[in-house]
CHARMM-style PDB file with segment names, atoms N, HN, CA, C and O in Angstrom:
ATOM      1  N   MET     1     106.857  87.359 109.275  1.00  0.00      PROA
ATOM      2  CA  MET     1     107.957  87.997 108.002  1.00  0.00      PROA
ATOM      3  C   MET     1     106.710  88.230 106.713  1.00  0.00      PROA
ATOM      4  O   MET     1     106.506  87.361 105.866  1.00  0.00      PROA
ATOM      5  N   GLY     2     106.074  89.333 106.747  1.00  0.00      PROA
ATOM      6  HN  GLY     2     106.240  90.039 107.436  1.00  0.00      PROA
ATOM      7  CA  GLY     2     105.316  89.002 105.144  1.00  0.00      PROA
ATOM      8  C   GLY     2     105.974  88.194 103.590  1.00  0.00      PROA
ATOM      9  O   GLY     2     106.958  87.610 103.137  1.00  0.00      PROA
ATOM     10  N   LYS     3     105.447  88.382 103.458  1.00  0.00      PROA
ATOM     11  HN  LYS     3     104.647  88.857 103.826  1.00  0.00      PROA
ATOM     12  CA  LYS     3     105.737  88.568 102.145  1.00  0.00      PROA
ATOM     13  C   LYS     3     106.733  89.123 100.732  1.00  0.00      PROA
ATOM     14  O   LYS     3     106.318  89.997  99.971  1.00  0.00      PROA
ATOM     15  N   ASN     4     107.498  88.739 100.635  1.00  0.00      PROA
ATOM     16  HN  ASN     4     107.835  88.029 101.253  1.00  0.00      PROA
ATOM     17  CA  ASN     4     109.019  89.936  99.464  1.00  0.00      PROA
ATOM     18  C   ASN     4     107.990  90.570  98.690  1.00  0.00      PROA
ATOM     19  O   ASN     4     106.931  90.030  98.369  1.00  0.00      PROA
ATOM     20  N   ILE     5     108.574  92.499  98.219  1.00  0.00      PROA
ATOM     21  HN  ILE     5     109.433  92.938  98.479  1.00  0.00      PROA
ATOM     22  CA  ILE     5     107.522  92.390  97.589  1.00  0.00      PROA
ATOM     23  C   ILE     5     109.306  93.190  96.311  1.00  0.00      PROA
ATOM     24  O   ILE     5     110.466  93.599  96.358  1.00  0.00      PROA
ATOM     25  N   HSD     6     108.099  92.876  95.387  1.00  0.00      PROA
ATOM     26  HN  HSD     6     107.156  92.544  95.348  1.00  0.00      PROA
ATOM     27  CA  HSD     6     109.137  93.556  94.306  1.00  0.00      PROA
ATOM     28  C   HSD     6     108.739  94.492  92.931  1.00  0.00      PROA
ATOM     29  O   HSD     6     107.652  94.335  92.375  1.00  0.00      PROA
ATOM     30  N   VAL     7     109.697  95.433  92.474  1.00  0.00      PROA
ATOM     31  HN  VAL     7     110.580  95.560  92.926  1.00  0.00      PROA
ATOM     32  CA  VAL     7     109.401  96.071  91.737  1.00  0.00      PROA
ATOM     33  C   VAL     7     110.329  96.368  91.012  1.00  0.00      PROA
ATOM     34  O   VAL     7     111.542  96.582  90.999  1.00  0.00      PROA
ATOM     35  N   THR     8     109.057  96.307  90.141  1.00  0.00      PROA
ATOM     36  HN  THR     8     108.072  96.133  90.152  1.00  0.00      PROA
ATOM     37  CA  THR     8     109.210  95.639  88.114  1.00  0.00      PROA
ATOM     38  C   THR     8     109.115  96.329  86.925  1.00  0.00      PROA
ATOM     39  O   THR     8     107.894  96.443  87.032  1.00  0.00      PROA
ATOM     40  N   LYS     9     109.274  96.706  86.225  1.00  0.00      PROA
ATOM     41  HN  LYS     9     110.266  96.613  86.138  1.00  0.00      PROA
ATOM     42  CA  LYS     9     108.694  97.474  85.117  1.00  0.00      PROA
ATOM     43  C   LYS     9     107.469  96.658  84.464  1.00  0.00      PROA
ATOM     44  O   LYS     9     107.473  95.478  84.116  1.00  0.00      PROA
ATOM     45  N   ARG    10     106.674  97.366  84.405  1.00  0.00      PROA
ATOM     46  HN  ARG    10     106.671  98.325  84.687  1.00  0.00      PROA
ATOM     47  CA  ARG    10     105.452  96.734  83.410  1.00  0.00      PROA
ATOM     48  C   ARG    10     105.028  96.602  81.738  1.00  0.00      PROA
ATOM     49  O   ARG    10     104.778  97.592  81.051  1.00  0.00      PROA
ATOM     50  N   PRO    11     105.004  95.546  81.355  1.00  0.00      PROA
ATOM     51  CA  PRO    11     104.485  96.380  80.331  1.00  0.00      PROA
ATOM     52  C   PRO    11     104.751  97.493  79.021  1.00  0.00      PROA
ATOM     53  O   PRO    11     105.417  97.616  77.993  1.00  0.00      PROA
ATOM     54  N   ASP    12     103.765  98.171  79.819  1.00  0.00      PROA
ATOM     55  HN  ASP    12     103.224  98.072  80.654  1.00  0.00      PROA
ATOM     56  CA  ASP    12     103.750  99.560  80.056  1.00  0.00      PROA
ATOM     57  C   ASP    12     104.090 100.584  79.581  1.00  0.00      PROA
ATOM     58  O   ASP    12     103.438 101.459  79.010  1.00  0.00      PROA
ATOM     59  N   GLY    13     105.405 100.474  79.869  1.00  0.00      PROA
ATOM     60  HN  GLY    13     105.935  99.764  80.333  1.00  0.00      PROA
ATOM     61  CA  GLY    13     106.423 100.866  80.461  1.00  0.00      PROA
ATOM     62  C   GLY    13     106.091 101.409  82.276  1.00  0.00      PROA
ATOM     63  O   GLY    13     106.835 102.140  82.930  1.00  0.00      PROA
ATOM     64  N   ASN    14     104.721 100.765  82.773  1.00  0.00      PROA
ATOM     65  HN  ASN    14     104.117 100.171  82.242  1.00  0.00      PROA
ATOM     66  CA  ASN    14     104.824 101.083  83.952  1.00  0.00      PROA
ATOM     67  C   ASN    14     105.593 100.723  85.101  1.00  0.00      PROA
ATOM     68  O   ASN    14     106.058  99.599  84.915  1.00  0.00      PROA
ATOM     69  N   TRP    15     105.896 101.149  86.107  1.00  0.00      PROA
ATOM     70  HN  TRP    15     105.518 102.063  86.258  1.00  0.00      PROA
ATOM     71  CA  TRP    15     107.164 100.207  87.585  1.00  0.00      PROA
ATOM     72  C   TRP    15     105.531  99.705  88.396  1.00  0.00      PROA
ATOM     73  O   TRP    15     104.501  99.711  87.722  1.00  0.00      PROA
ATOM     74  N   GLN    16     105.525  99.473  89.248  1.00  0.00      PROA
ATOM     75  HN  GLN    16     106.362  99.468  89.795  1.00  0.00      PROA
ATOM     76  CA  GLN    16     104.524  98.428  90.201  1.00  0.00      PROA
ATOM     77  C   GLN    16     105.547  97.592  90.793  1.00  0.00      PROA
ATOM     78  O   GLN    16     106.555  97.011  90.391  1.00  0.00      PROA
ATOM     79  N   ALA    17     104.544  97.825  92.581  1.00  0.00      PROA
ATOM     80  HN  ALA    17     103.725  98.296  92.908  1.00  0.00      PROA
ATOM     81  CA  ALA    17     105.159  97.222  93.298  1.00  0.00      PROA
ATOM     82  C   ALA    17     104.255  96.259  93.290  1.00  0.00      PROA
ATOM     83  O   ALA    17     103.097  96.583  93.029  1.00  0.00      PROA
ATOM     84  N   ILE    18     104.593  94.747  93.593  1.00  0.00      PROA
ATOM     85  HN  ILE    18     105.535  94.484  93.805  1.00  0.00      PROA
ATOM     86  CA  ILE    18     103.895  93.513  93.575  1.00  0.00      PROA
ATOM     87  C   ILE    18     104.280  92.703  94.810  1.00  0.00      PROA
ATOM     88  O   ILE    18     105.487  92.723  95.054  1.00  0.00      PROA
ATOM     89  N   ARG    19     103.540  92.019  95.613  1.00  0.00      PROA
ATOM     90  HN  ARG    19     102.560  92.003  95.415  1.00  0.00      PROA
ATOM     91  CA  ARG    19     103.623  91.284  96.738  1.00  0.00      PROA
ATOM     92  C   ARG    19     104.202  90.083  95.691  1.00  0.00      PROA
ATOM     93  O   ARG    19     103.931  90.097  94.491  1.00  0.00      PROA
ATOM     94  N   GLU    20     105.050  89.032  96.335  1.00  0.00      PROA
ATOM     95  HN  GLU    20     105.270  89.020  97.310  1.00  0.00      PROA
ATOM     96  CA  GLU    20     105.631  87.544  95.703  1.00  0.00      PROA
ATOM     97  C   GLU    20     104.197  86.764  95.908  1.00  0.00      PROA
ATOM     98  O   GLU    20     103.380  86.565  96.807  1.00  0.00      PROA
ATOM     99  N   GLY    21     104.393  86.447  94.521  1.00  0.00      PROA
ATOM    100  HN  GLY    21     105.056  86.609  93.791  1.00  0.00      PROA
ATOM    101  CA  GLY    21     102.831  85.679  94.974  1.00  0.00      PROA
ATOM    102  C   GLY    21     101.595  85.743  93.833  1.00  0.00      PROA
ATOM    103  O   GLY    21     101.248  84.908  92.999  1.00  0.00      PROA
ATOM    104  N   ASN    22     101.005  87.267  94.190  1.00  0.00      PROA
ATOM    105  HN  ASN    22     101.287  87.946  94.868  1.00  0.00      PROA
ATOM    106  CA  ASN    22     100.314  87.853  93.304  1.00  0.00      PROA
ATOM    107  C   ASN    22      99.933  87.667  92.087  1.00  0.00      PROA
ATOM    108  O   ASN    22     100.744  86.912  91.550  1.00  0.00      PROA
ATOM    109  N   THR    23      98.938  88.035  91.228  1.00  0.00      PROA
ATOM    110  HN  THR    23      98.280  88.649  91.664  1.00  0.00      PROA
ATOM    111  CA  THR    23      99.002  88.713  90.130  1.00  0.00      PROA
ATOM    112  C   THR    23      98.969  90.316  89.985  1.00  0.00      PROA
ATOM    113  O   THR    23      99.738  91.000  89.310  1.00  0.00      PROA
ATOM    114  N   ARG    24      98.079  90.674  90.642  1.00  0.00      PROA
ATOM    115  HN  ARG    24      97.454  90.118  91.190  1.00  0.00      PROA
ATOM    116  CA  ARG    24      98.401  91.641  90.943  1.00  0.00      PROA
ATOM    117  C   ARG    24      98.941  93.027  91.417  1.00  0.00      PROA
ATOM    118  O   ARG    24      99.116  93.178  92.626  1.00  0.00      PROA
ATOM    119  N   ALA    25      99.165  93.858  90.719  1.00  0.00      PROA
ATOM    120  HN  ALA    25      99.022  93.735  89.737  1.00  0.00      PROA
ATOM    121  CA  ALA    25      99.736  94.895  91.092  1.00  0.00      PROA
ATOM    122  C   ALA    25      99.067  95.600  92.449  1.00  0.00      PROA
ATOM    123  O   ALA    25      98.002  96.217  92.490  1.00  0.00      PROA
ATOM    124  N   SER    26     100.263  95.257  93.874  1.00  0.00      PROA
ATOM    125  HN  SER    26     101.127  94.756  93.840  1.00  0.00      PROA
ATOM    126  CA  SER    26      99.221  96.294  94.449  1.00  0.00      PROA
ATOM    127  C   SER    26      99.291  97.829  94.969  1.00  0.00      PROA
ATOM    128  O   SER    26      98.884  98.525  95.900  1.00  0.00      PROA
ATOM    129  N   TYR    27     100.236  97.941  93.514  1.00  0.00      PROA
ATOM    130  HN  TYR    27     100.566  97.377  92.758  1.00  0.00      PROA
ATOM    131  CA  TYR    27     100.757  99.770  93.318  1.00  0.00      PROA
ATOM    132  C   TYR    27     101.317  99.677  91.604  1.00  0.00      PROA
ATOM    133  O   TYR    27     102.105  98.760  91.374  1.00  0.00      PROA
ATOM    134  N   VAL    28     100.943 100.557  90.473  1.00  0.00      PROA
ATOM    135  HN  VAL    28     100.303 101.302  90.660  1.00  0.00      PROA
ATOM    136  CA  VAL    28     101.529 100.930  89.747  1.00  0.00      PROA
ATOM    137  C   VAL    28     101.992 102.881  89.722  1.00  0.00      PROA
ATOM    138  O   VAL    28     101.359 103.714  90.371  1.00  0.00      PROA
ATOM    139  N   THR    29     102.986 103.154  88.979  1.00  0.00      PROA
ATOM    140  HN  THR    29     103.500 102.477  88.452  1.00  0.00      PROA
ATOM    141  CA  THR    29     103.646 103.853  88.863  1.00  0.00      PROA
ATOM    142  C   THR    29     104.133 105.142  87.819  1.00  0.00      PROA
ATOM    143  O   THR    29     103.158 104.783  87.159  1.00  0.00      PROA
ATOM    144  N   LYS    30     104.350 105.578  87.526  1.00  0.00      PROA
ATOM    145  HN  LYS    30     105.142 105.870  88.062  1.00  0.00      PROA
ATOM    146  CA  LYS    30     105.131 106.621  86.050  1.00  0.00      PROA
ATOM    147  C   LYS    30     106.745 105.673  86.149  1.00  0.00      PROA
ATOM    148  O   LYS    30     107.390 105.096  85.274  1.00  0.00      PROA
ATOM    149  N   THR    31     107.054 105.912  88.111  1.00  0.00      PROA
ATOM    150  HN  THR    31     106.530 106.381  88.823  1.00  0.00      PROA
ATOM    151  CA  THR    31     108.626 105.589  87.584  1.00  0.00      PROA
ATOM    152  C   THR    31     109.184 103.940  89.157  1.00  0.00      PROA
ATOM    153  O   THR    31     108.632 103.064  89.823  1.00  0.00      PROA
ATOM    154  N   GLN    32     109.991 104.284  89.014  1.00  0.00      PROA
ATOM    155  HN  GLN    32     110.440 104.995  88.473  1.00  0.00      PROA
ATOM    156  CA  GLN    32     110.671 103.177  89.614  1.00  0.00      PROA
ATOM    157  C   GLN    32     110.811 103.521  90.927  1.00  0.00      PROA
ATOM    158  O   GLN    32     110.427 102.817  91.860  1.00  0.00      PROA
ATOM    159  N   GLU    33     111.583 105.042  91.074  1.00  0.00      PROA
ATOM    160  HN  GLU    33     111.895 105.615  90.316  1.00  0.00      PROA
ATOM    161  CA  GLU    33     111.152 105.007  92.389  1.00  0.00      PROA
ATOM    162  C   GLU    33     110.782 105.576  92.977  1.00  0.00      PROA
ATOM    163  O   GLU    33     111.311 106.244  93.866  1.00  0.00      PROA
ATOM    164  N   GLN    34     109.347 105.456  92.541  1.00  0.00      PROA
ATOM    165  HN  GLN    34     108.918 104.914  91.819  1.00  0.00      PROA
ATOM    166  CA  GLN    34     107.829 106.210  92.750  1.00  0.00      PROA
ATOM    167  C   GLN    34     107.842 104.746  93.384  1.00  0.00      PROA
ATOM    168  O   GLN    34     107.925 104.475  94.582  1.00  0.00      PROA
ATOM    169  N   ALA    35     107.778 104.186  92.700  1.00  0.00      PROA
ATOM    170  HN  ALA    35     107.710 104.406  91.727  1.00  0.00      PROA
ATOM    171  CA  ALA    35     107.255 102.578  92.666  1.00  0.00      PROA
ATOM    172  C   ALA    35     108.431 101.631  94.322  1.00  0.00      PROA
ATOM    173  O   ALA    35     108.105 101.027  95.344  1.00  0.00      PROA
ATOM    174  N   ARG    36     109.561 101.966  93.786  1.00  0.00      PROA
ATOM    175  HN  ARG    36     109.826 102.457  92.956  1.00  0.00      PROA
ATOM    176  CA  ARG    36     110.258 101.387  94.935  1.00  0.00      PROA
ATOM    177  C   ARG    36     109.615 102.639  96.564  1.00  0.00      PROA
ATOM    178  O   ARG    36     109.178 101.943  97.481  1.00  0.00      PROA
ATOM    179  N   LEU    37     109.593 103.327  96.700  1.00  0.00      PROA
ATOM    180  HN  LEU    37     109.947 103.893  95.956  1.00  0.00      PROA
ATOM    181  CA  LEU    37     109.099 103.902  97.818  1.00  0.00      PROA
ATOM    182  C   LEU    37     107.660 103.259  98.658  1.00  0.00      PROA
ATOM    183  O   LEU    37     107.459 102.777  99.773  1.00  0.00      PROA
ATOM    184  N   LYS    38     106.622 103.624  97.158  1.00  0.00      PROA
ATOM    185  HN  LYS    38     106.786 104.015  96.253  1.00  0.00      PROA
ATOM    186  CA  LYS    38     105.360 101.863  98.201  1.00  0.00      PROA
ATOM    187  C   LYS    38     105.791 101.141  98.120  1.00  0.00      PROA
ATOM    188  O   LYS    38     105.015 100.454  98.784  1.00  0.00      PROA
ATOM    189  N   ALA    39     107.015 100.043  97.641  1.00  0.00      PROA
ATOM    190  HN  ALA    39     107.645 100.601  97.101  1.00  0.00      PROA
ATOM    191  CA  ALA    39     107.607  98.822  98.420  1.00  0.00      PROA
ATOM    192  C   ALA    39     108.073  98.727  99.687  1.00  0.00      PROA
ATOM    193  O   ALA    39     107.865  97.742 100.395  1.00  0.00      PROA
ATOM    194  N   ARG    40     108.830  99.899 100.101  1.00  0.00      PROA
ATOM    195  HN  ARG    40     108.998 100.699  99.525  1.00  0.00      PROA
ATOM    196  CA  ARG    40     109.843  99.852 101.090  1.00  0.00      PROA
ATOM    197  C   ARG    40     108.248 100.421 101.862  1.00  0.00      PROA
ATOM    198  O   ARG    40     107.611  99.369 101.912  1.00  0.00      PROA
ATOM    199  N   ASP    41     107.546 101.285 102.326  1.00  0.00      PROA
ATOM    200  HN  ASP    41     108.064 102.140 102.285  1.00  0.00      PROA
ATOM    201  CA  ASP    41     106.047 101.262 103.167  1.00  0.00      PROA
ATOM    202  C   ASP    41     105.938  99.516 103.413  1.00  0.00      PROA
ATOM    203  O   ASP    41     106.314  98.727 104.280  1.00  0.00      PROA
ATOM    204  N   MET    42     105.132  99.433 101.997  1.00  0.00      PROA
ATOM    205  HN  MET    42     104.827 100.074 101.293  1.00  0.00      PROA
ATOM    206  CA  MET    42     104.446  97.509 102.757  1.00  0.00      PROA
ATOM    207  C   MET    42     105.936  97.128 102.699  1.00  0.00      PROA
ATOM    208  O   MET    42     105.418  98.243 102.768  1.00  0.00      PROA
ATOM    209  N   ALA    43     106.746  96.895 102.667  1.00  0.00      PROA
ATOM    210  HN  ALA    43     107.167  95.990 102.611  1.00  0.00      PROA
ATOM    211  CA  ALA    43     107.469  95.854 103.981  1.00  0.00      PROA
ATOM    212  C   ALA    43     107.641  96.218 105.041  1.00  0.00      PROA
ATOM    213  O   ALA    43     107.699  95.390 105.950  1.00  0.00      PROA
ATOM    214  N   ILE    44     107.831  98.062 105.382  1.00  0.00      PROA
ATOM    215  HN  ILE    44     107.784  98.735 104.643  1.00  0.00      PROA
ATOM    216  CA  ILE    44     107.869  98.299 106.760  1.00  0.00      PROA
ATOM    217  C   ILE    44     106.875  97.729 107.307  1.00  0.00      PROA
ATOM    218  O   ILE    44     107.115  96.698 107.936  1.00  0.00      PROA
ATOM    219  N   LYS    45     105.780  98.114 107.250  1.00  0.00      PROA
ATOM    220  HN  LYS    45     105.585  98.951 106.739  1.00  0.00      PROA
ATOM    221  CA  LYS    45     104.088  97.826 107.819  1.00  0.00      PROA
ATOM    222  C   LYS    45     103.947  96.067 107.768  1.00  0.00      PROA
ATOM    223  O   LYS    45     103.162  95.514 108.538  1.00  0.00      PROA
ATOM    224  N   ASN    46     104.439  95.597 107.192  1.00  0.00      PROA
ATOM    225  HN  ASN    46     105.077  96.047 106.567  1.00  0.00      PROA
ATOM    226  CA  ASN    46     105.098  93.373 107.245  1.00  0.00      PROA
ATOM    227  C   ASN    46     105.705  93.001 107.093  1.00  0.00      PROA
ATOM    228  O   ASN    46     105.779  91.919 106.511  1.00  0.00      PROA
ATOM    229  N   GLN    47     107.107  94.063 107.789  1.00  0.00      PROA
ATOM    230  HN  GLN    47     107.048  94.941 108.262  1.00  0.00      PROA
ATOM    231  CA  GLN    47     109.230  93.650 107.493  1.00  0.00      PROA
ATOM    232  C   GLN    47     109.131  92.648 106.556  1.00  0.00      PROA
ATOM    233  O   GLN    47     109.898  91.795 107.001  1.00  0.00      PROA
ATOM    234  N   SER    48     108.807  92.353 105.848  1.00  0.00      PROA
ATOM    235  HN  SER    48     108.184  93.046 105.487  1.00  0.00      PROA
ATOM    236  CA  SER    48     109.386  92.081 104.672  1.00  0.00      PROA
ATOM    237  C   SER    48     110.972  92.714 103.832  1.00  0.00      PROA
ATOM    238  O   SER    48     111.538  93.756 104.161  1.00  0.00      PROA
ATOM    239  N   GLU    49     111.405  91.828 102.784  1.00  0.00      PROA
ATOM    240  HN  GLU    49     110.944  90.981 102.516  1.00  0.00      PROA
ATOM    241  CA  GLU    49     111.630  92.446 101.729  1.00  0.00      PROA
ATOM    242  C   GLU    49     111.636  92.725 100.795  1.00  0.00      PROA
ATOM    243  O   GLU    49     110.971  92.069  99.993  1.00  0.00      PROA
ATOM    244  N   VAL    50     112.303  93.729 100.405  1.00  0.00      PROA
ATOM    245  HN  VAL    50     112.843  94.262 101.056  1.00  0.00      PROA
ATOM    246  CA  VAL    50     111.576  94.618  98.992  1.00  0.00      PROA
ATOM    247  C   VAL    50     114.060  94.280  97.012  1.00  0.00      PROA
ATOM    248  O   VAL    50     115.253  94.300  96.709  1.00  0.00      PROA
ATOM    249  N   LEU    51     112.515  94.073  96.754  1.00  0.00      PROA
ATOM    250  HN  LEU    51     111.546  94.057  97.000  1.00  0.00      PROA
ATOM    251  CA  LEU    51     113.508  93.374  95.506  1.00  0.00      PROA
ATOM    252  C   LEU    51     112.803  93.980  94.207  1.00  0.00      PROA
ATOM    253  O   LEU    51     111.771  93.729  93.584  1.00  0.00      PROA
ATOM    254  N   VAL    52     114.221  95.224  94.057  1.00  0.00      PROA
ATOM    255  HN  VAL    52     115.059  95.428  94.564  1.00  0.00      PROA
ATOM    256  CA  VAL    52     114.088  96.197  92.527  1.00  0.00      PROA
ATOM    257  C   VAL    52     115.018  95.463  91.591  1.00  0.00      PROA
ATOM    258  O   VAL    52     116.189  95.085  91.644  1.00  0.00      PROA
ATOM    259  N   HSD    53     113.872  95.401  90.568  1.00  0.00      PROA
ATOM    260  HN  HSD    53     112.921  95.708  90.525  1.00  0.00      PROA
ATOM    261  CA  HSD    53     114.192  94.774  89.345  1.00  0.00      PROA
ATOM    262  C   HSD    53     115.718  95.427  88.451  1.00  0.00      PROA
ATOM    263  O   HSD    53     116.854  95.138  88.826  1.00  0.00      PROA
ATOM    264  N   GLY    54     115.590  95.818  87.927  1.00  0.00      PROA
ATOM    265  HN  GLY    54     114.667  96.053  87.622  1.00  0.00      PROA
ATOM    266  CA  GLY    54     116.062  96.572  87.013  1.00  0.00      PROA
ATOM    267  C   GLY    54     115.631  96.552  85.313  1.00  0.00      PROA
ATOM    268  O   GLY    54     116.111  95.540  84.802  1.00  0.00      PROA
ATOM    269  N   VAL    55     114.971  97.271  84.457  1.00  0.00      PROA
ATOM    270  HN  VAL    55     114.581  98.093  84.872  1.00  0.00      PROA
ATOM    271  CA  VAL    55     115.235  96.725  83.396  1.00  0.00      PROA
ATOM    272  C   VAL    55     114.796  95.519  82.468  1.00  0.00      PROA
ATOM    273  O   VAL    55     113.866  94.885  81.970  1.00  0.00      PROA
ATOM    274  N   ASN    56     115.628  95.615  82.554  1.00  0.00      PROA
ATOM    275  HN  ASN    56     116.383  96.130  82.958  1.00  0.00      PROA
ATOM    276  CA  ASN    56     115.674  94.048  82.199  1.00  0.00      PROA
ATOM    277  C   ASN    56     115.637  93.052  83.167  1.00  0.00      PROA
ATOM    278  O   ASN    56     116.357  92.101  82.862  1.00  0.00      PROA
ATOM    279  N   GLY    57     115.092  92.938  84.159  1.00  0.00      PROA
ATOM    280  HN  GLY    57     114.507  93.710  84.407  1.00  0.00      PROA
ATOM    281  CA  GLY    57     114.410  92.165  85.027  1.00  0.00      PROA
ATOM    282  C   GLY    57     115.547  91.470  85.552  1.00  0.00      PROA
ATOM    283  O   GLY    57     115.719  90.357  85.055  1.00  0.00      PROA
ATOM    284  N   LYS    58     116.198  91.754  86.244  1.00  0.00      PROA
ATOM    285  HN  LYS    58     116.059  92.658  86.648  1.00  0.00      PROA
ATOM    286  CA  LYS    58     117.241  91.151  86.878  1.00  0.00      PROA
ATOM    287  C   LYS    58     117.591  92.321  88.279  1.00  0.00      PROA
ATOM    288  O   LYS    58     117.472  93.519  88.536  1.00  0.00      PROA
ATOM    289  N   ILE    59     118.115  90.966  88.957  1.00  0.00      PROA
ATOM    290  HN  ILE    59     118.211  89.993  88.749  1.00  0.00      PROA
ATOM    291  CA  ILE    59     117.431  92.004  90.946  1.00  0.00      PROA
ATOM    292  C   ILE    59     119.003  92.503  91.029  1.00  0.00      PROA
ATOM    293  O   ILE    59     120.059  91.876  91.124  1.00  0.00      PROA
ATOM    294  N   ARG    60     118.554  94.521  90.917  1.00  0.00      PROA
ATOM    295  HN  ARG    60     117.697  95.030  90.840  1.00  0.00      PROA
ATOM    296  CA  ARG    60     119.298  94.705  90.720  1.00  0.00      PROA
ATOM    297  C   ARG    60     120.141  96.198  92.877  1.00  0.00      PROA
ATOM    298  O   ARG    60     121.069  96.969  93.120  1.00  0.00      PROA
ATOM    299  N   ALA    61     118.751  95.533  93.715  1.00  0.00      PROA
ATOM    300  HN  ALA    61     117.997  94.907  93.517  1.00  0.00      PROA
ATOM    301  CA  ALA    61     118.717  95.738  94.790  1.00  0.00      PROA
ATOM    302  C   ALA    61     118.035  94.559  95.702  1.00  0.00      PROA
ATOM    303  O   ALA    61     117.313  93.707  95.184  1.00  0.00      PROA
ATOM    304  N   ARG    62     118.369  94.585  97.319  1.00  0.00      PROA
ATOM    305  HN  ARG    62     118.955  95.277  97.740  1.00  0.00      PROA
ATOM    306  CA  ARG    62     117.263  93.938  97.851  1.00  0.00      PROA
ATOM    307  C   ARG    62     117.221  94.602  99.273  1.00  0.00      PROA
ATOM    308  O   ARG    62     118.203  94.830  99.980  1.00  0.00      PROA
ATOM    309  N   ASP    63     116.245  94.802  99.490  1.00  0.00      PROA
ATOM    310  HN  ASP    63     115.447  94.617  98.916  1.00  0.00      PROA
ATOM    311  CA  ASP    63     116.502  95.995 101.252  1.00  0.00      PROA
ATOM    312  C   ASP    63     115.510  95.307 101.937  1.00  0.00      PROA
ATOM    313  O   ASP    63     114.406  95.015 101.477  1.00  0.00      PROA
ATOM    314  N   SER    64     116.093  94.957 103.482  1.00  0.00      PROA
ATOM    315  HN  SER    64     116.990  95.195 103.856  1.00  0.00      PROA
ATOM    316  CA  SER    64     114.793  94.400 104.240  1.00  0.00      PROA
ATOM    317  C   SER    64     114.609  95.346 104.815  1.00  0.00      PROA
ATOM    318  O   SER    64     115.129  96.455 104.693  1.00  0.00      PROA
ATOM    319  N   TYR    65     113.542  94.839 105.766  1.00  0.00      PROA
ATOM    320  HN  TYR    65     113.119  93.938 105.865  1.00  0.00      PROA
ATOM    321  CA  TYR    65     112.522  95.602 106.808  1.00  0.00      PROA
ATOM    322  C   TYR    65     112.066  95.114 108.381  1.00  0.00      PROA
ATOM    323  O   TYR    65     111.217  95.293 109.254  1.00  0.00      PROA
ATOM    324  N   GLY    66     113.047  94.513 108.115  1.00  0.00      PROA
ATOM    325  HN  GLY    66     113.736  94.367 107.406  1.00  0.00      PROA
ATOM    326  CA  GLY    66     112.037  92.840 109.377  1.00  0.00      PROA
ATOM    327  C   GLY    66     113.163  91.896 110.038  1.00  0.00      PROA
ATOM    328  O   GLY    66     114.050  92.354 110.759  1.00  0.00      PROA
ATOM    329  N   HSD    67     113.086  91.069 109.844  1.00  0.00      PROA
ATOM    330  HN  HSD    67     112.366  90.697 109.258  1.00  0.00      PROA
ATOM    331  CA  HSD    67     113.973  90.135 110.586  1.00  0.00      PROA
ATOM    332  C   HSD    67     114.893  89.926 109.894  1.00  0.00      PROA
ATOM    333  O   HSD    67     114.412  89.046 109.181  1.00  0.00      PROA
ATOM    334  N   ASP    68     116.212  90.117 109.435  1.00  0.00      PROA
ATOM    335  HN  ASP    68     116.603  90.832 110.014  1.00  0.00      PROA
ATOM    336  CA  ASP    68     117.362  90.236 108.155  1.00  0.00      PROA
ATOM    337  C   ASP    68     118.191  88.909 109.166  1.00  0.00      PROA
ATOM    338  O   ASP    68     118.779  88.995 110.244  1.00  0.00      PROA
ATOM    339  N   PRO    69     117.880  87.541 108.129  1.00  0.00      PROA
ATOM    340  CA  PRO    69     119.021  86.504 107.954  1.00  0.00      PROA
ATOM    341  C   PRO    69     119.763  86.833 108.212  1.00  0.00      PROA
ATOM    342  O   PRO    69     120.169  86.506 109.327  1.00  0.00      PROA
ATOM    343  N   PHE    70     120.598  87.811 107.336  1.00  0.00      PROA
ATOM    344  HN  PHE    70     120.267  88.077 106.430  1.00  0.00      PROA
ATOM    345  CA  PHE    70     122.329  88.150 107.383  1.00  0.00      PROA
ATOM    346  C   PHE    70     122.200  89.529 107.719  1.00  0.00      PROA
ATOM    347  O   PHE    70     121.864  90.420 106.938  1.00  0.00      PROA
ATOM    348  N   PRO    71     122.579  89.694 109.311  1.00  0.00      PROA
ATOM    349  CA  PRO    71     122.131  91.087 109.424  1.00  0.00      PROA
ATOM    350  C   PRO    71     124.018  91.223 108.852  1.00  0.00      PROA
ATOM    351  O   PRO    71     124.836  90.367 108.515  1.00  0.00      PROA
ATOM    352  N   PRO    72     124.070  92.378 108.948  1.00  0.00      PROA
ATOM    353  CA  PRO    72     125.375  93.285 108.847  1.00  0.00      PROA
ATOM    354  C   PRO    72     126.721  92.713 110.017  1.00  0.00      PROA
ATOM    355  O   PRO    72     126.809  91.696 110.705  1.00  0.00      PROA
ATOM    356  N   LYS    73     127.118  93.225 109.936  1.00  0.00      PROA
ATOM    357  HN  LYS    73     127.047  94.051 109.376  1.00  0.00      PROA
ATOM    358  CA  LYS    73     128.409  92.889 111.497  1.00  0.00      PROA
ATOM    359  C   LYS    73     129.255  94.029 111.393  1.00  0.00      PROA
ATOM    360  O   LYS    73     129.753  94.736 110.517  1.00  0.00      PROA
ATOM    361  N   GLY    74     129.224  93.939 112.533  1.00  0.00      PROA
ATOM    362  HN  GLY    74     128.819  93.365 113.245  1.00  0.00      PROA
ATOM    363  CA  GLY    74     129.984  95.271 113.277  1.00  0.00      PROA
ATOM    364  C   GLY    74     130.143  95.607 114.284  1.00  0.00      PROA
ATOM    365  OT1 GLY    74     130.755  96.653 114.495  1.00  0.00      PROA
TER     366      GLY     74
END
């Protein structure tokens, strides 16, 4: 399983998709949705998780694209 990918707001007002532990963003976009879609593509390729942060920095959504340690029951 690959490193988690975070979607966060940058100080310049843009949004970024950045792998956990990295200092440089993989993608920088104008909107959170664009960054989320780029992060999703990266997560599918690397079988990892996307964590979407709100403007306040708190995680507001997470999606798993690989081995899910807590799969839905059903």
